[in-house]
C-alpha positions as semicolon CSV with decimal commas, in nm:
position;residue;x (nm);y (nm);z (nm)
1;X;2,604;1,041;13,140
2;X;2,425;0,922;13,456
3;X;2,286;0,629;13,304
4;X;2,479;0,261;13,471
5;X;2,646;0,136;13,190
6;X;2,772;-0,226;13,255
7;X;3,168;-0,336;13,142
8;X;3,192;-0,724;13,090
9;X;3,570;-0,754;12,983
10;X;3,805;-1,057;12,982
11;X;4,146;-1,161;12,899
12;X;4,305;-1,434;12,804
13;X;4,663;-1,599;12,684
14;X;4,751;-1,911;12,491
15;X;5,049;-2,080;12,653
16;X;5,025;-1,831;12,980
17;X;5,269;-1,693;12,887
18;X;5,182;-1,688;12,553
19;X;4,992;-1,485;12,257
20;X;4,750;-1,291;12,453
21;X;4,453;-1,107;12,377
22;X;4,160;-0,860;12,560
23;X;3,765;-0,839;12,559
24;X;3,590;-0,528;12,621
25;X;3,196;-0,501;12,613
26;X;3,051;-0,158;12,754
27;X;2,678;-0,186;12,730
28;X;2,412;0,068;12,813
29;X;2,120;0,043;13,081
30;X;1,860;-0,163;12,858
31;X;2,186;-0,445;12,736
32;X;2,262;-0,229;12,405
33;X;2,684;-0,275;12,348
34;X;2,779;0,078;12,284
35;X;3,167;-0,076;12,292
36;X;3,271;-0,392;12,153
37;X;3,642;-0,379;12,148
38;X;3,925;-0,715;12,122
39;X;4,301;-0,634;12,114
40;X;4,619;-0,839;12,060
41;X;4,837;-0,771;12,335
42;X;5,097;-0,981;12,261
43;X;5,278;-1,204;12,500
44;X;5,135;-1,240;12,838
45;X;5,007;-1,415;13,098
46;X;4,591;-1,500;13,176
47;X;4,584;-1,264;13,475
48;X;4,808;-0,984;13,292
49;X;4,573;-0,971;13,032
50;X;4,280;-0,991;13,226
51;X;4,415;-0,661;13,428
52;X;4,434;-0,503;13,065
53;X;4,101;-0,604;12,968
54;X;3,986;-0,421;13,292
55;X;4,202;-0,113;13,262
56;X;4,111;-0,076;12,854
57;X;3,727;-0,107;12,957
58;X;3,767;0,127;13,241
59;X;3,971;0,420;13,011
60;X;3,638;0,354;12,746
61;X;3,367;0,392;12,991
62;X;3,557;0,724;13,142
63;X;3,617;0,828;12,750
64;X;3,185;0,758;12,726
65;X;3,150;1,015;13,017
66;X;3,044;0,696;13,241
67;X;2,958;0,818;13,536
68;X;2,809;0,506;13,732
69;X;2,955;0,166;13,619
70;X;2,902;-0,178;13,656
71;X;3,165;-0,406;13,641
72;X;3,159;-0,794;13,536
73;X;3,458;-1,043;13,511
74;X;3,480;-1,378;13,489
75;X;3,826;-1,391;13,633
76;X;3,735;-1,487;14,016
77;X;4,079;-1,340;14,088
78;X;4,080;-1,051;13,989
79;X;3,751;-0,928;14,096
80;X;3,824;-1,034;14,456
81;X;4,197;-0,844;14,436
82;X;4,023;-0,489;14,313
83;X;3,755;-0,532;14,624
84;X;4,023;-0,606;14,818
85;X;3,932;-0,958;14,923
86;X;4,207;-1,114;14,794
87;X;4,630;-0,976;14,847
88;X;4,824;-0,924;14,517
89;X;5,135;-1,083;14,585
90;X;5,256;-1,139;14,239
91;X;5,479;-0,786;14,126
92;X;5,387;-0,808;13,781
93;X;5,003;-0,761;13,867
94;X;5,086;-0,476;14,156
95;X;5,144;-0,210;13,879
96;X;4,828;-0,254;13,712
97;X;4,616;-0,345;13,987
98;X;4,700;0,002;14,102
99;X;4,629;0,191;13,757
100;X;4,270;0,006;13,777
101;X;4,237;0,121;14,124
102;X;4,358;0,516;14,030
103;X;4,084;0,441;13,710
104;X;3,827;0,349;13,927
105;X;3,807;0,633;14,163
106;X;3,734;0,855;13,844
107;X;3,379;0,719;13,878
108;X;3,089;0,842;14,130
109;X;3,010;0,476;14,153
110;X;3,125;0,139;14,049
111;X;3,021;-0,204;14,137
112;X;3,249;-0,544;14,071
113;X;3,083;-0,859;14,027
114;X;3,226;-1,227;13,940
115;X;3,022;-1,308;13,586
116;X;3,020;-1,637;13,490
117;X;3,215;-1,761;13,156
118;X;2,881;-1,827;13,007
119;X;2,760;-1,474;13,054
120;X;3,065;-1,339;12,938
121;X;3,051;-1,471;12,617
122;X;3,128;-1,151;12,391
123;X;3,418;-1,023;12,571
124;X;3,561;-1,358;12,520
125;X;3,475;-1,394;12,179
126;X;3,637;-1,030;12,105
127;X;3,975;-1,154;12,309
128;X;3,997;-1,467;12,094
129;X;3,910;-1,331;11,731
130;X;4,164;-1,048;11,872
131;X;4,458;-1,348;11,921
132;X;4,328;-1,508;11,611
133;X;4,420;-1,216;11,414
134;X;4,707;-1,070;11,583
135;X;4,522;-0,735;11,581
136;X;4,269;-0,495;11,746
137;X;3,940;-0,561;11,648
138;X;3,603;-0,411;11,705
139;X;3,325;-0,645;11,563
140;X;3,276;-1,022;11,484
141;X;3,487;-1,041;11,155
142;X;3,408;-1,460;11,143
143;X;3,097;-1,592;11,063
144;X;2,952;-1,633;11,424
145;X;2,785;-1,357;11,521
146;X;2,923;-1,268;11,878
147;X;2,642;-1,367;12,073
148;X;2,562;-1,678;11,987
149;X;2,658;-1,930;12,236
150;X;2,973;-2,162;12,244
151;X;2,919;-2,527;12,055
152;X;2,875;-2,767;12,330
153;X;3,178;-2,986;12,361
154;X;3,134;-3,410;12,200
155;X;3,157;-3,676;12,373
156;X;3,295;-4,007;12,283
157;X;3,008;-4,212;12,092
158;X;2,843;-3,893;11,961
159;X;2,730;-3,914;11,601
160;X;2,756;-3,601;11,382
161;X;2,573;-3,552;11,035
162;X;2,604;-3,331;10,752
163;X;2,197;-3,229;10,678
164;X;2,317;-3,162;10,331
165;X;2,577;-3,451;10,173
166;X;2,498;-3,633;10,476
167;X;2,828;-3,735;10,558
168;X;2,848;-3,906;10,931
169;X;3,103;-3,914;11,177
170;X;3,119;-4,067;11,490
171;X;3,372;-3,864;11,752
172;X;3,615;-4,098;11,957
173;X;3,824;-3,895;12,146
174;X;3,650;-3,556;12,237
175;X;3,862;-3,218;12,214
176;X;4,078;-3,116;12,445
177;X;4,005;-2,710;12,390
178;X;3,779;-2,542;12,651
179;X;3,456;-2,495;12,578
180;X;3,467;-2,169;12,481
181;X;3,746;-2,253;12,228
182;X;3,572;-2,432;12,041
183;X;3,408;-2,421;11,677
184;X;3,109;-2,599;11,524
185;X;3,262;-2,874;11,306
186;X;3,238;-2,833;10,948
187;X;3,152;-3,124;10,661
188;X;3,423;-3,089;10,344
189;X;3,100;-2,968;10,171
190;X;3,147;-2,642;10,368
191;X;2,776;-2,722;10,574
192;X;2,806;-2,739;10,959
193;X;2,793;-3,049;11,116
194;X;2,533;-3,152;11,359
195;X;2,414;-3,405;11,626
196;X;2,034;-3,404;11,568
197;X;1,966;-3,218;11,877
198;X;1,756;-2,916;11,819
């Protein structure tokens, strides 16, 4: 296959060390996703499991017949160790720094670039539906489909309505989860809530 097929993956643990999970998105030259993989990894660290998301992506795209690859993290770290801009010190990341390397080298050509958490949205999604279930996944099994963006994070003040009891409430402490961890609020009716804004 000498079409470039991009690989968005990312990993991520909750704890670090804690439950951990991996994101894998291999997409062909016009954006289809041929592979949408998430897998429970169990207990790791953020980094650990971001080295599996890239090794898991890399053994799909060579199982494809990838020939040319594209390569998109949002882990700043790790695409800086694997084009050698950055040292890995820590031992537990040598091992599979190396079998990404060895993985690499498979393909006639293969680009690494830092994606931004926003554009990385699916791989993410995959890694936390796979730690939500404690299992491999290969689709969007909740009721968000897997590329719709994140909710945007509350502030204090904000005002939330339900559009069908119309139920209001007023947030006073905003969440603590990441942005990408978060889900829309729902009314005890079972309707989303919203803010207004379109």
């Amino acid at each position: 296959m000498d079409e470039l097929i991009t690989l968005e993956f990312d990993g991520g643990s909750r704890g670090n060390p804690g439950h951990a999970g991996i994101g894998i998105v291999l997409r062909a030259a016009d954006g289809t996703p041929l592979v949408t993989l998430g897998r429970y990894i169990g207990r790791a660290t953020n980094n650990v499991a971001e080295y599996q998301a890239l090794i898991v992506g890399l053994q799909k795209a060579l199982e494809l017949g990838a020939k040319k690859l594209q390569i998109r993290g949002d882990s700043e770290l790790i695409i800086k160790q694997m084009k050698g801009e950055y040292r890995v010190r820590h031992p537990e990341l040598k091992p599979l720094h190396d079998e990404a390397r060895q993985l690499i080298s498979n393909f006639k050509e293969a680009r690494l670039e830092h994606n931004l958490r926003h554009k990385n949205t699916l791989a993410d999604k995959l890694a936390n539906l796979a730690m939500d279930k404690k299992r491999e996944v290969t689709e969007a099994e909740d009721d968000s489909p897997l590329d719709e963006p994140s909710p945007a994070p509350a502030a204090a003040g904000d005002r939330l309505e339900c559009m069908c009891c119309g139920m209001v409430i007023e947030v006073r402490t905003p969440s603590s989860l990441r942005p990408h961890q978060l889900r829309p609020l729902t009314c005890q009716c079972g309707q989303k809530m919203t803010d207004g804004r379109p």
